[in-house]
Amino acid sequence: ASSHHWLLAWTGLELNMLSILVIIMKPKHPRTAEAAIKYFLTQTIASTMMLFSSTINAIQTGQWDISMMTDKYACTMLLLAMTMKIGAAPIYFWLPEVMQGTTMLTALIIATWQKIAPISILFMTCNHLPPKIMMTIGILST
């Protein structure tokens, strides 16, 4: 997610998500299949929200640059999408069930490595994100 173009950042997040699905599914067990499906569906919904918010912002500003995130509705939608991707409160409903259905090493990867890209996108756009919602998410996540 070190790209400054929305499409490349989105592509990086999708490749990241698809690669962890293989790791989740490695042990052949019904619980891992359920965890992989839950992970896939929630990450896909969050990715769709991110793509939609970047499209709204591009229509409003004419720019596909991450640093040009100025539309307040697009910023709010992006914040919610990234919150869902990292599993922060209040949109963490999927995280405990996915963690429970995976191995310890896979859960560790999901809890750490998989959050780096969405958090870096949040850092790249933090000057434009709504501070009240960010504060609420931060307080609820502690």
Coordinates of C-alpha atoms in Angstrom, one line a residue:
A1 CA 0.0 0.0 0.0
S2 CA 2.9 2.3 -0.5
S3 CA 1.4 3.5 -3.8
H4 CA -0.1 7.0 -4.1
H5 CA -2.6 5.9 -6.7
W6 CA -5.9 4.4 -5.5
L7 CA -6.0 1.6 -8.0
L8 CA -2.5 0.3 -7.2
A9 CA -3.2 0.5 -3.4
W10 CA -6.4 -1.4 -3.9
T11 CA -4.7 -4.0 -6.0
G12 CA -2.0 -4.5 -3.3
L13 CA -4.7 -5.0 -0.6
E14 CA -6.5 -7.6 -2.8
L15 CA -3.3 -9.5 -3.5
N16 CA -2.5 -9.4 0.3
M17 CA -6.0 -10.8 1.0
L18 CA -5.8 -13.5 -1.6
S19 CA -2.4 -14.7 -0.4
I20 CA -3.6 -15.1 3.2
L21 CA -6.6 -17.1 2.1
V22 CA -4.2 -19.8 0.9
I23 CA -2.5 -19.8 4.3
I24 CA -5.9 -20.0 6.1
M25 CA -7.0 -22.9 4.0
K26 CA -3.8 -25.0 4.3
P27 CA -5.1 -27.3 7.1
K28 CA -7.9 -29.3 5.5
H29 CA -10.6 -28.8 8.2
P30 CA -14.2 -27.5 8.0
R31 CA -13.4 -24.8 10.5
T32 CA -10.6 -23.4 8.4
A33 CA -12.9 -23.4 5.3
E34 CA -15.5 -21.4 7.3
A35 CA -12.8 -19.0 8.6
A36 CA -11.6 -18.5 5.0
I37 CA -15.1 -17.8 3.7
K38 CA -15.8 -15.3 6.5
Y39 CA -12.4 -13.6 6.0
F40 CA -12.9 -13.4 2.2
L41 CA -16.5 -12.0 2.5
T42 CA -15.6 -9.3 5.0
Q43 CA -12.4 -8.3 3.2
T44 CA -14.3 -8.1 -0.1
I45 CA -17.0 -5.9 1.4
A46 CA -14.3 -3.6 2.9
S47 CA -12.4 -3.5 -0.5
T48 CA -15.6 -2.7 -2.3
M49 CA -16.2 0.2 0.1
M50 CA -12.7 1.4 -0.4
L51 CA -13.0 1.3 -4.2
F52 CA -16.3 3.1 -4.0
S53 CA -15.0 5.8 -1.7
S54 CA -11.9 6.4 -4.0
T55 CA -14.2 6.5 -7.0
I56 CA -16.5 9.1 -5.3
N57 CA -13.4 11.1 -4.4
A58 CA -12.0 10.9 -8.0
I59 CA -15.4 12.1 -9.4
Q60 CA -15.4 15.1 -6.9
T61 CA -11.7 16.1 -7.3
G62 CA -10.6 14.7 -10.6
Q63 CA -7.6 13.0 -8.9
W64 CA -6.8 9.4 -8.2
D65 CA -4.1 10.4 -5.7
I66 CA -4.4 9.1 -2.2
S67 CA -3.2 12.4 -0.7
M68 CA -6.1 14.3 -2.5
M69 CA -8.8 12.6 -0.4
T70 CA -11.0 15.6 0.3
D71 CA -14.6 14.6 -0.1
K72 CA -16.0 14.1 3.4
Y73 CA -18.4 11.2 2.5
A74 CA -15.6 9.4 0.7
C75 CA -13.3 10.0 3.7
T76 CA -15.8 8.6 6.1
M77 CA -16.5 5.5 3.9
L78 CA -12.7 4.9 3.5
L79 CA -12.3 5.1 7.3
L80 CA -15.1 2.6 7.8
A81 CA -13.6 0.3 5.1
M82 CA -10.1 0.4 6.7
T83 CA -11.6 -0.2 10.1
M84 CA -13.3 -3.3 8.8
K85 CA -10.1 -4.5 7.1
I86 CA -8.1 -4.2 10.3
G87 CA -10.8 -5.6 12.5
A88 CA -11.0 -2.5 14.8
A89 CA -14.1 -1.7 16.9
P90 CA -17.0 -1.3 16.2
I91 CA -16.5 -3.4 13.0
Y92 CA -14.6 -6.3 14.4
F93 CA -17.5 -8.9 14.2
W94 CA -15.6 -11.1 11.8
L95 CA -12.2 -11.2 13.6
P96 CA -12.8 -13.5 16.6
E97 CA -14.6 -16.1 14.4
V98 CA -11.8 -16.1 11.8
M99 CA -9.1 -16.3 14.5
Q100 CA -10.9 -19.2 16.2
G101 CA -11.0 -21.2 12.9
T102 CA -7.3 -20.9 12.1
T103 CA -4.0 -22.1 13.5
M104 CA -2.0 -20.1 16.0
L105 CA 0.6 -19.0 13.4
T106 CA -2.1 -18.0 10.9
A107 CA -4.0 -16.0 13.6
L108 CA -0.7 -14.3 14.4
I109 CA -0.2 -13.3 10.7
I110 CA -3.8 -12.0 10.5
A111 CA -3.5 -10.0 13.7
T112 CA -0.2 -8.4 12.7
W113 CA 1.1 -8.6 9.1
Q114 CA -2.3 -8.2 7.5
K115 CA -3.0 -4.9 9.2
I116 CA 0.1 -3.1 8.0
A117 CA -1.2 -2.1 4.5
P118 CA -4.6 -0.8 5.7
I119 CA -3.0 1.1 8.6
S120 CA -0.5 2.7 6.1
I121 CA -3.4 3.8 4.0
L122 CA -5.0 5.4 7.1
F123 CA -1.7 7.2 7.8
M124 CA -1.5 8.5 4.2
T125 CA -5.0 9.9 4.5
C126 CA -5.2 10.8 8.2
N127 CA -5.2 14.6 7.5
H128 CA -8.4 14.3 5.6
L129 CA -10.3 11.7 7.7
P130 CA -13.1 12.9 10.1
P131 CA -11.4 13.4 13.5
K132 CA -14.6 12.7 15.6
I133 CA -15.1 9.3 14.0
M134 CA -11.4 8.5 14.2
M135 CA -11.5 9.3 17.9
T136 CA -14.6 7.2 18.5
I137 CA -13.0 4.2 16.7
G138 CA -9.8 4.7 18.7
I139 CA -11.6 4.8 22.0
L140 CA -13.8 1.8 21.2
S141 CA -10.8 -0.2 20.1
T142 CA -8.9 0.2 23.3

